[in-house]
CSV table of C-alpha atoms in Angstrom, one decimal:
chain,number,residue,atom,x,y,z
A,1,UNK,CA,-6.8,-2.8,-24.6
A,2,UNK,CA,-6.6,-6.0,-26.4
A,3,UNK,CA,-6.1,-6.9,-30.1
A,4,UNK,CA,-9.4,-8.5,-30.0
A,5,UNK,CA,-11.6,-5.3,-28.7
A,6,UNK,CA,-9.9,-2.8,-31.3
A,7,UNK,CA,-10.7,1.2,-30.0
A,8,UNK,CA,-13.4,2.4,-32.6
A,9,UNK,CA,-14.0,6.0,-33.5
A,10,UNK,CA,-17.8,7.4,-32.6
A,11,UNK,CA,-19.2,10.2,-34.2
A,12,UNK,CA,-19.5,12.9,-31.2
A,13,UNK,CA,-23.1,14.3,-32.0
A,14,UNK,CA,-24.3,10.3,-32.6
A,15,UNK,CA,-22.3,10.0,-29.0
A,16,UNK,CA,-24.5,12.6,-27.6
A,17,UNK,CA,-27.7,11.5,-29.3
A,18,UNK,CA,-27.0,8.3,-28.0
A,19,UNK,CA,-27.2,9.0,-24.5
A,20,UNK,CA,-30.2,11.6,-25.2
A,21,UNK,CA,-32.1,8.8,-27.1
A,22,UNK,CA,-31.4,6.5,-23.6
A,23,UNK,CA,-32.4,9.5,-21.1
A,24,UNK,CA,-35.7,9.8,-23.5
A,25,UNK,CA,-36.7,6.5,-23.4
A,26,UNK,CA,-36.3,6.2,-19.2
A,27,UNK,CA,-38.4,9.2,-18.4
A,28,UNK,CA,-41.5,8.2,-21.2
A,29,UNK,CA,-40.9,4.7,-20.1
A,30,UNK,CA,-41.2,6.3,-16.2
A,31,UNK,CA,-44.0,8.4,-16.7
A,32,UNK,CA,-46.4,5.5,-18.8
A,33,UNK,CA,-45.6,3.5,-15.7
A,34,UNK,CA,-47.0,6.0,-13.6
A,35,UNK,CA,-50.0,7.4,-15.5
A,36,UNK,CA,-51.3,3.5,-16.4
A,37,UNK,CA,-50.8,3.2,-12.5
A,38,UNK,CA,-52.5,6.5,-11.6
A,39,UNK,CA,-55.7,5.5,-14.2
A,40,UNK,CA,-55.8,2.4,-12.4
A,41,UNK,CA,-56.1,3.7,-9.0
A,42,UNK,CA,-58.7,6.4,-10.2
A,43,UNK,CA,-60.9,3.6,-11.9
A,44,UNK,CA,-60.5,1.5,-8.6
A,45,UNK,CA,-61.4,4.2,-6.4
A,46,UNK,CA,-63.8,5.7,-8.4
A,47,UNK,CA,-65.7,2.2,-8.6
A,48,UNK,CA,-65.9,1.8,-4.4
A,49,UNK,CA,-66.4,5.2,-4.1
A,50,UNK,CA,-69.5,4.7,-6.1
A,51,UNK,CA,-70.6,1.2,-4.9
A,52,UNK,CA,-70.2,2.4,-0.9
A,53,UNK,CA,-71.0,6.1,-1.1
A,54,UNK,CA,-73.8,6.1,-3.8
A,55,UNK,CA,-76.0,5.2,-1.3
A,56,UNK,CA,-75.0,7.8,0.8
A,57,UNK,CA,-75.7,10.2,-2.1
A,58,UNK,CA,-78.7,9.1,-3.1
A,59,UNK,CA,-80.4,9.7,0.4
A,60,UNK,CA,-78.9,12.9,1.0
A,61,UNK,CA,-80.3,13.8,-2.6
A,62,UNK,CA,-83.5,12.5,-1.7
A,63,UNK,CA,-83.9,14.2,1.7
A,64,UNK,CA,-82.9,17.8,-0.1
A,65,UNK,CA,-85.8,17.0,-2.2
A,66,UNK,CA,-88.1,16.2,0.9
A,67,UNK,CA,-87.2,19.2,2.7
A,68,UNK,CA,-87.7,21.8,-0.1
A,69,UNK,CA,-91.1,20.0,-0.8
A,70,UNK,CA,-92.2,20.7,2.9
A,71,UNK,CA,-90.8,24.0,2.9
A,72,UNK,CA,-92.6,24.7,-0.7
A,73,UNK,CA,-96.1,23.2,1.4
A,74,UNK,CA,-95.6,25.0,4.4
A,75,UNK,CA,-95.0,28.4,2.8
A,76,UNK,CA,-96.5,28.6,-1.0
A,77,UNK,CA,-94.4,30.9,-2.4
A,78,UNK,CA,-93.4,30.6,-5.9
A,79,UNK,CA,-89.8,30.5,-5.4
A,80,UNK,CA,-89.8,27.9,-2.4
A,81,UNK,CA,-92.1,25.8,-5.3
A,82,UNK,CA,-89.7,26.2,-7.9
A,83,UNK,CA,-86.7,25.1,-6.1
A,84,UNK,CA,-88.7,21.8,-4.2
A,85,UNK,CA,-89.2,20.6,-8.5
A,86,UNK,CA,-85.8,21.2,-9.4
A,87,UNK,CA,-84.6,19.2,-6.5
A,88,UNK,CA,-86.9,16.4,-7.0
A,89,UNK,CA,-86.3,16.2,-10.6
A,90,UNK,CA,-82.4,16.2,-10.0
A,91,UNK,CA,-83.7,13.0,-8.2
A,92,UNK,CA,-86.1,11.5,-10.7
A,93,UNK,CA,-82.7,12.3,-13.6
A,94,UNK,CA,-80.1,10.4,-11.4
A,95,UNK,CA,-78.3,8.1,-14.1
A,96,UNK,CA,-78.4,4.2,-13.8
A,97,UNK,CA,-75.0,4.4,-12.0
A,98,UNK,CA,-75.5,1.0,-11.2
A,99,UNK,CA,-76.4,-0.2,-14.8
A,100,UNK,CA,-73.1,1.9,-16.2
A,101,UNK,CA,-70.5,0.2,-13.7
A,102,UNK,CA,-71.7,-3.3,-14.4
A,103,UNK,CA,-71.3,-2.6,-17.7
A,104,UNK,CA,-67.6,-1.3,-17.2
A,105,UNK,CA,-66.8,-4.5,-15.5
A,106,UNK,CA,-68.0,-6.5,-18.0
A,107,UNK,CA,-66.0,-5.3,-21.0
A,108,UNK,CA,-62.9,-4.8,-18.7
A,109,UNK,CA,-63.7,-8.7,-18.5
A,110,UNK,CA,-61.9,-11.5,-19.7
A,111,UNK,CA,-64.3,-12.6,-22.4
A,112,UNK,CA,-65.5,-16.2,-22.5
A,113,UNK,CA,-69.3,-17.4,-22.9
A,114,UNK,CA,-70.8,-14.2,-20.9
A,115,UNK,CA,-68.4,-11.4,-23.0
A,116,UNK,CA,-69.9,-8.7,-24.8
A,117,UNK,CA,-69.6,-9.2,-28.2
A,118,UNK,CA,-67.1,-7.2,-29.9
A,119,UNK,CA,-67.5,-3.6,-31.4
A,120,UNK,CA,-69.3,-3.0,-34.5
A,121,UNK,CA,-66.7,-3.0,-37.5
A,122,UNK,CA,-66.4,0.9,-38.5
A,123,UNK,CA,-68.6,2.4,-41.6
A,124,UNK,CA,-66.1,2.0,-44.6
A,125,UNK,CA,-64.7,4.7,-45.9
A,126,UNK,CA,-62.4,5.0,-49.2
A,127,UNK,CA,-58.8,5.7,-48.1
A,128,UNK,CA,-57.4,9.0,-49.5
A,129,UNK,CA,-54.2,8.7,-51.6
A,130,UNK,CA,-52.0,9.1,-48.4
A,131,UNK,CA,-53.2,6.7,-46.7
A,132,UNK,CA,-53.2,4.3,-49.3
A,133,UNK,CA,-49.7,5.0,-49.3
A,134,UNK,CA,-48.7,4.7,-46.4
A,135,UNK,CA,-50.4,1.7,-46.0
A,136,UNK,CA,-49.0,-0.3,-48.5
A,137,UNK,CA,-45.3,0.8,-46.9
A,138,UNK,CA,-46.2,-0.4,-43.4
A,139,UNK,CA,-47.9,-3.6,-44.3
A,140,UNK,CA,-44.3,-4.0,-46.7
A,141,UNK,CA,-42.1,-3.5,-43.4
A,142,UNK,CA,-44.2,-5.0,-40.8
A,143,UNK,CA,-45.6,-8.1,-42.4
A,144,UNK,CA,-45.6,-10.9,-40.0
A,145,UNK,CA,-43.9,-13.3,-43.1
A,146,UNK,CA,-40.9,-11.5,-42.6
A,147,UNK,CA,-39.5,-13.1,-39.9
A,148,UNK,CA,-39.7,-16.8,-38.1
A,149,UNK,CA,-39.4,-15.9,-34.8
A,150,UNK,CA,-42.7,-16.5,-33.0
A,151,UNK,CA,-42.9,-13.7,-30.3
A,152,UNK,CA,-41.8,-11.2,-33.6
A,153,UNK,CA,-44.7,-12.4,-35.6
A,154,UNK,CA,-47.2,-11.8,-33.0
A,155,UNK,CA,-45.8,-8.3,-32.6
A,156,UNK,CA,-46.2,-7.8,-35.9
A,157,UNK,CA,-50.0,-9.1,-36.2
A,158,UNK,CA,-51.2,-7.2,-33.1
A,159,UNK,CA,-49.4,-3.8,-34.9
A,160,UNK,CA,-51.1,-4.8,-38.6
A,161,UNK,CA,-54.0,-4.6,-36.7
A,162,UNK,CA,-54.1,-1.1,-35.1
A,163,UNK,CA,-53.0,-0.7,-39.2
A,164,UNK,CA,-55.5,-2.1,-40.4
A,165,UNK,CA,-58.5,-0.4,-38.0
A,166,UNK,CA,-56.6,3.2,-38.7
A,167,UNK,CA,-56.5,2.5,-42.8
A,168,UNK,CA,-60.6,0.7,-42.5
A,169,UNK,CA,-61.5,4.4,-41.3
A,170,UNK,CA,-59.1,6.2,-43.7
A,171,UNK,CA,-57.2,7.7,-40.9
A,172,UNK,CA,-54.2,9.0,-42.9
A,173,UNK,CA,-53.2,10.9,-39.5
A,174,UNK,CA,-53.3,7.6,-37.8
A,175,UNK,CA,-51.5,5.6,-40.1
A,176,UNK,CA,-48.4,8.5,-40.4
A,177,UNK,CA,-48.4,8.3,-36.5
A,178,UNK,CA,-48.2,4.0,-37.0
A,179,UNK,CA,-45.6,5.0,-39.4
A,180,UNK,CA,-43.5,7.1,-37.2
A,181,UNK,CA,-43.7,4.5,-34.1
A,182,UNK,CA,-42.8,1.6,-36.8
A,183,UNK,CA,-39.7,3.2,-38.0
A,184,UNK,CA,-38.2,4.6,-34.8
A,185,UNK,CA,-38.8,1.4,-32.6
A,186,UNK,CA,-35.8,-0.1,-31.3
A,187,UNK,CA,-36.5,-3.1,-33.5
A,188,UNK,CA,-36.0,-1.3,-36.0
A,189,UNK,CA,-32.9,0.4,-35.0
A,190,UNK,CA,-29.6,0.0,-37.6
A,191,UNK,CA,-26.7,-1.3,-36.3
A,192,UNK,CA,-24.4,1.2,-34.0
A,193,UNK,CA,-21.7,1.6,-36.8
A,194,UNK,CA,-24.4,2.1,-39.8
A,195,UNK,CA,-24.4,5.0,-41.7
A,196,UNK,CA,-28.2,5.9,-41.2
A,197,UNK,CA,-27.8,5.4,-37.5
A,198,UNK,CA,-27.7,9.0,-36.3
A,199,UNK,CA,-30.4,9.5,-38.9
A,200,UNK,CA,-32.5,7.2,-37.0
A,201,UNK,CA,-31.6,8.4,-33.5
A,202,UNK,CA,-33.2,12.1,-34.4
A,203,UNK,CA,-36.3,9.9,-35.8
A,204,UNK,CA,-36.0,8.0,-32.4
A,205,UNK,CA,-35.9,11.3,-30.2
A,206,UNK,CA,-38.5,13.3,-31.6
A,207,UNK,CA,-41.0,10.4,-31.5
A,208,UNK,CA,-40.6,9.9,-27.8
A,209,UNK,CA,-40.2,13.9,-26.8
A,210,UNK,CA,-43.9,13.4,-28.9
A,211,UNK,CA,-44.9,10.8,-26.3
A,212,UNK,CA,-43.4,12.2,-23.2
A,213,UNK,CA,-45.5,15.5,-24.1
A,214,UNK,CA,-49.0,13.3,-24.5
A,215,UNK,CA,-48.2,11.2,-21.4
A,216,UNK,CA,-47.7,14.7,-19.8
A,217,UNK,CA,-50.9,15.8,-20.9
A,218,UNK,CA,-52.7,12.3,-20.2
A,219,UNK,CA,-51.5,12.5,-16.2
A,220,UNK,CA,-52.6,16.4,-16.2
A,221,UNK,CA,-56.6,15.7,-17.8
A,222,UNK,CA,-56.6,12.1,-15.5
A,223,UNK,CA,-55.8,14.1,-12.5
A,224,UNK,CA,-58.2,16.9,-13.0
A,225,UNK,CA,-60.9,14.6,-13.2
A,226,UNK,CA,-63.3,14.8,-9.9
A,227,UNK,CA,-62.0,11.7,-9.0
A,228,UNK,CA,-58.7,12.5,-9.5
A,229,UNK,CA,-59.1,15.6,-7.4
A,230,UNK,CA,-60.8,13.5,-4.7
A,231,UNK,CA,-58.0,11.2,-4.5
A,232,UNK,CA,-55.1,13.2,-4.5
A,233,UNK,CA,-56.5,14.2,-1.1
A,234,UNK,CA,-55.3,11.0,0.5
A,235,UNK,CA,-53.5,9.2,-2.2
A,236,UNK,CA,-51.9,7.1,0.1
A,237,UNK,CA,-54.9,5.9,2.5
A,238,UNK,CA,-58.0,6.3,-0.1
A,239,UNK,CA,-60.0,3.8,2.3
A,240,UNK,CA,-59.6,6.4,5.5
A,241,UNK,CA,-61.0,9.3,2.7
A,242,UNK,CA,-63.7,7.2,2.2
A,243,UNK,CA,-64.7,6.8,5.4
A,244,UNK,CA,-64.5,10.6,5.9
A,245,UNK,CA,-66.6,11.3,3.1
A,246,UNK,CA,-69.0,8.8,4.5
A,247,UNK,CA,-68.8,10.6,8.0
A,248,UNK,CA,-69.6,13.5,6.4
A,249,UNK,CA,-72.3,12.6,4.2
A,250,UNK,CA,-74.1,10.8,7.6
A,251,UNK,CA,-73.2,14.0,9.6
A,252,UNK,CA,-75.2,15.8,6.2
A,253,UNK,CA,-78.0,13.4,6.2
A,254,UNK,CA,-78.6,14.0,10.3
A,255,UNK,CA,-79.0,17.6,9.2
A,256,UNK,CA,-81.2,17.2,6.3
A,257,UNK,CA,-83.6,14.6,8.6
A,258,UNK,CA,-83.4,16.9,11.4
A,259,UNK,CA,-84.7,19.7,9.3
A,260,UNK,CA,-86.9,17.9,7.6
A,261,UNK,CA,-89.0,16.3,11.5
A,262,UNK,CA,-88.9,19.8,12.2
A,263,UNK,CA,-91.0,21.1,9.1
A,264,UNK,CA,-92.9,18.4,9.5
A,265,UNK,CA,-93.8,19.8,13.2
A,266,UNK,CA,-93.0,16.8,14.7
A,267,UNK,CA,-89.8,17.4,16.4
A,268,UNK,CA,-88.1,20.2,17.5
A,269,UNK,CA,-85.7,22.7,16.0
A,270,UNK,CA,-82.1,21.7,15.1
A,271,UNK,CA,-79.2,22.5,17.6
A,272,UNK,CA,-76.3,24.6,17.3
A,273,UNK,CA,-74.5,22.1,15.8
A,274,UNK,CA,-77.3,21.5,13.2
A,275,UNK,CA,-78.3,18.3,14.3
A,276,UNK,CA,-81.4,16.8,16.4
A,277,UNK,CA,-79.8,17.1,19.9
A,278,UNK,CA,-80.9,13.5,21.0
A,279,UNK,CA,-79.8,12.3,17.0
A,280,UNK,CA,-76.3,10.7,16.9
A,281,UNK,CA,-74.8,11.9,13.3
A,282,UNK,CA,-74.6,8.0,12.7
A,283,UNK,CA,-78.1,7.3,13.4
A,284,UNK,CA,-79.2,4.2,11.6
A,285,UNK,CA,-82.3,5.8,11.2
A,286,UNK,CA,-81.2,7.9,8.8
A,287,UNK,CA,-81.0,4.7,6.9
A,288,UNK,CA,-84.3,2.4,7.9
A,289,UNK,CA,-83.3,-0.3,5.2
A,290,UNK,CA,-80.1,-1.6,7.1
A,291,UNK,CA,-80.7,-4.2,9.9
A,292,UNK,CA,-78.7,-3.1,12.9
A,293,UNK,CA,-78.1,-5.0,16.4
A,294,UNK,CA,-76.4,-4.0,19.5
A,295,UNK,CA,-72.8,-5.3,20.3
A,296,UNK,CA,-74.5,-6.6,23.4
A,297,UNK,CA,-76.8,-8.7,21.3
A,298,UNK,CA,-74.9,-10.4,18.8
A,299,UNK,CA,-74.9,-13.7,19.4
A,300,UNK,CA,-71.4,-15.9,20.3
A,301,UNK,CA,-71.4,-17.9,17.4
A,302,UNK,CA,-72.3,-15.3,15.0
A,303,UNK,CA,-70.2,-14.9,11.7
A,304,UNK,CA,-68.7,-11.7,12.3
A,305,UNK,CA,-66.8,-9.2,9.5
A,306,UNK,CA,-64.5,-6.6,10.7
A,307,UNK,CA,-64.4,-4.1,7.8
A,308,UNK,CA,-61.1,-1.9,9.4
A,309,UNK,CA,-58.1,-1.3,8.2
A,310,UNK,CA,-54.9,-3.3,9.0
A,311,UNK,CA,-53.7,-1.4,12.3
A,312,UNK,CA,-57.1,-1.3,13.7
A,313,UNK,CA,-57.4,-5.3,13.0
A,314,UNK,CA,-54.1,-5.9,15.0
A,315,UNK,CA,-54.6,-3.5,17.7
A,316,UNK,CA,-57.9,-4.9,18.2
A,317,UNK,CA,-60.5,-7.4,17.7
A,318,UNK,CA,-62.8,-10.2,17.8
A,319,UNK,CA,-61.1,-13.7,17.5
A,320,UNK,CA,-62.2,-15.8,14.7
A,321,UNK,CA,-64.2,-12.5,12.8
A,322,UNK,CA,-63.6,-12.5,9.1
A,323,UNK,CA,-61.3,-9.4,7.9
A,324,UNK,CA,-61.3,-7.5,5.3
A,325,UNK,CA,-61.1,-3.7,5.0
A,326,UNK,CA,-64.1,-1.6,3.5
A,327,UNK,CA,-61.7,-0.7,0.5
A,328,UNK,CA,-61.5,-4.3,-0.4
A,329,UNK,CA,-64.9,-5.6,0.4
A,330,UNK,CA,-66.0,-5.6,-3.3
A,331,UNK,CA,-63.5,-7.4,-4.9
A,332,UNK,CA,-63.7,-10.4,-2.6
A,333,UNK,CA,-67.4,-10.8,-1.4
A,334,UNK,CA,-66.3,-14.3,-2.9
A,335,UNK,CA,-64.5,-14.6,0.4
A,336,UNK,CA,-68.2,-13.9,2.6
A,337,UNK,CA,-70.5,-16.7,4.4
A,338,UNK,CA,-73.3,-17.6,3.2
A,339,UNK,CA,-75.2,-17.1,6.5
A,340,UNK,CA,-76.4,-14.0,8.5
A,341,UNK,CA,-73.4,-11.6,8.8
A,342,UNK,CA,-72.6,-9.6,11.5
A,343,UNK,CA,-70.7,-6.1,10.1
A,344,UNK,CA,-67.8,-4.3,12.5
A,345,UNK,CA,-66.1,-1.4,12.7
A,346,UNK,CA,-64.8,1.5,14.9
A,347,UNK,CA,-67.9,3.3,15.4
A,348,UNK,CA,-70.8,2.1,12.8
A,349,UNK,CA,-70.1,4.5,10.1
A,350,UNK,CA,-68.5,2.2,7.4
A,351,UNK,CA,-70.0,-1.2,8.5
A,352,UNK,CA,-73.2,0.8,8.2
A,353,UNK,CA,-72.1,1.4,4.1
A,354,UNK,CA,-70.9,-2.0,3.6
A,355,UNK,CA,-74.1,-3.3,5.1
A,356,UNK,CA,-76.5,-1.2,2.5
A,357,UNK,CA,-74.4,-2.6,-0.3
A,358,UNK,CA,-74.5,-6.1,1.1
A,359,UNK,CA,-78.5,-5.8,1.5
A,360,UNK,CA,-78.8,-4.7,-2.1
A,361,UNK,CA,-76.7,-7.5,-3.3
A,362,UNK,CA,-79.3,-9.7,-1.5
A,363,UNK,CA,-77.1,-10.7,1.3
A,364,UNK,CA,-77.9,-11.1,4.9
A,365,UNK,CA,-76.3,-8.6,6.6
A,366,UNK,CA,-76.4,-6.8,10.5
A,367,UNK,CA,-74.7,-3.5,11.2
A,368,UNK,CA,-73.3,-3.8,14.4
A,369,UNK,CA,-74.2,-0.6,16.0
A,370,UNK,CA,-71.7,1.8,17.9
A,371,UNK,CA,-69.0,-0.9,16.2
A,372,UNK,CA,-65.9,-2.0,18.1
A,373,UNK,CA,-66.3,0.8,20.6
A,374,UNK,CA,-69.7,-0.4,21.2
A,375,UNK,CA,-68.5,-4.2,22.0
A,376,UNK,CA,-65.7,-3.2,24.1
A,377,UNK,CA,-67.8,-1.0,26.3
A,378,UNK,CA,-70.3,-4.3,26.3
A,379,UNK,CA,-67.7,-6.4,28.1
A,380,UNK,CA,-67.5,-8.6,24.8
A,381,UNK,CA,-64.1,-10.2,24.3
A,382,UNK,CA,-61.1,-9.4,22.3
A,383,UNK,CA,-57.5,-10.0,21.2
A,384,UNK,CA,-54.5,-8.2,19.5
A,385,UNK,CA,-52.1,-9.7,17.0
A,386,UNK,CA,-49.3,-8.3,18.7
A,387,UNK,CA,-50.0,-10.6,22.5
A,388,UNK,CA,-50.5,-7.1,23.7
A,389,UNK,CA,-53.4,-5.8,26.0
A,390,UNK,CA,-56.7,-5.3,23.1
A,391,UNK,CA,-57.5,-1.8,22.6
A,392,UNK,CA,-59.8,-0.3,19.9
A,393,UNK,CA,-57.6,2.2,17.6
């Protein structure tokens, strides 16, 4: 060892608080990465989910009401009655879902001329004698003045201001909590060889086992949420979940319209398999509202959007269509033609959801019925992107 790098004693329990501090701070900073990541996903899924699906839901909800309502007629009784209003009012009480997420897009906006304004300033209250306190310490420690470093004194504002919000309610919990975070931050860490260092390392450790335990907690409540629940199913492929929720919702619906032309007495009972036997489980006329053609009848020139995922795309499909897979649709419909669009995928089942949305949104849109299977059995033409023979995956 050199002259100029002199061996210095350390204090073995500041030693070992050292390295607990360090292991703390990599698993809290580990698990915020993953629960911010994890609420992101949720509110992404939970938003397609809604926009492609709702649809979905709100037929079958309406042909549930339809059929108790020709049950109630056809029988009378009381209970059959009873159950037909209390499915049509669960229709009649379905929440603006609509309304709700437009409104959660435009406050997770960037603000500008169209932002909400901002939140109503709380109801003062008078601070307690705590939390006058503590406020007068933290506004002493973390006053922007203090330093000249830019990037510091922004720091310092945007932390005055959670401050300031906690102290306008008279939060004195709040403010102790702002306390705690302000005097165990690594900013504020004495030197290595100071004498209050190991004093501050215990601050610095029990604040962050505080936080590991409420990130813990956070990750547990976001992923028993519904949608949580729904997308740890397939947290890897949510777009192939959603197209077997949508399966099954159209195989539901078949049921439900089955059932309800038979009540009706104009078709006849349901098959085994609880569907009309001549009704395909993607009928579109389950869904009157979306314009459909057959593959054979799409016209050469037609502006065409292929709504698979990746490996479908490359196995198979038709040159020059627009591609863009049903989990993505929403967040670039920037990216669609103005003119008449013609909707693709395997079968008809999720060009058949991204149609109904498309309609709603006032867009000209055709569901391509049967979907890619339909146009290869047509004779239509196709190419890979691998210079292999096309195939539909």
């Amino acid at each position: 060892m050199s002259a100029q790098s002199p061996a210095r004693w350390t204090d073995p329990e500041q030693w070992e608080l050292e390295e607990r501090v360090a292991a703390a701070e990599l698993a809290w900073l580990s698990m915020d990465v993953d629960v911010q990541t994890l609420r992101v996903e949720i509110d992404n899924f939970a938003l397609i989910h809604h926009q492609l699906l709702g649809p979905l839901y709100a037929r079958l909800d309406e042909l549930d009401a339809l059929v108790a309502e020709a049950v109630a007629a056809r029988t009378g009784r009381p209970e059959d009655v009873r159950r037909a209003a209390e499915a049509r009012q669960q229709v009649e009480e379905l929440p603006d879902l609509d309304a709700l997420f437009d409104e959660v897009r435009e406050q997770s906006g960037r603000g500008g001329e169209d932002a909400p304004p901002p939140p109503a300033a709380p109801q003062r209250v008078r601070p307690g004698k705590d939390a006058q306190r503590v406020y007068r310490e933290l506004v002493r420690r973390a006053h922007p003045d203090l330093t000249t470093d830019p990037a510091e004194q922004q720091r310092r504002a945007a932390f005055l201001a959670r401050v300031n919000e906690a102290y306008a309610y008279g939060d004195a919990a709040a403010l102790e909590g702002l306390a705690a975070e302000w005097s165990t931050a690594p900013e504020a860490a004495p030197a290595v060889d100071a004498p209050d260092r190991t004093d501050w390392l215990r601050r610095r450790l029990d604040w962050l086992t505080a936080k590991i335990g409420e990130t813990a907690a956070e990750q547990v409540r976001l992923e028993q949420t519904p949608m949580g629940q729904l997308l740890a199913l397939a947290p890897q492929d949510p777009d192939r979940l959603l197209e077997q929720l949508a399966e099954e919702l159209l195989a539901k619906a078949a049921e439900r319209q089955a059932e309800l032309q038979r009540l009706l007495g104009g078709e006849p009972a349901p098959s085994d398999n609880g569907t009309h036997p001549t009704q395909s489980q993607e009928s579109p006329t389950m869904f009157p509202q979306i314009p459909s053609a057959d593959a054979a009848a799409v016209p050469a020139d037609a502006a065409l959007l292929d709504v698979r995922e990746q490996d479908e795309w490359e196995a198979g499909h038709v040159d020059g269509a627009l591609h863009i897979p049903i989990g993505e649709v929403i967040a670039r419909l920037g990216e669609l033609p103005d003119e008449k669009l013609y909707v693709l995928c395997r079968v008809g089942g999720r060009s058949a959801q991204v149609v109904q949305y498309l309609v709603q949104q006032g867009r000209d849109a055709v569901n391509v019925d049967g979907g890619m299977h339909a146009w290869q059995g047509a004779g239509r033409p196709m190419v890979s992107s691998t210079g292999q023979e096309a195939f539909v995956l």
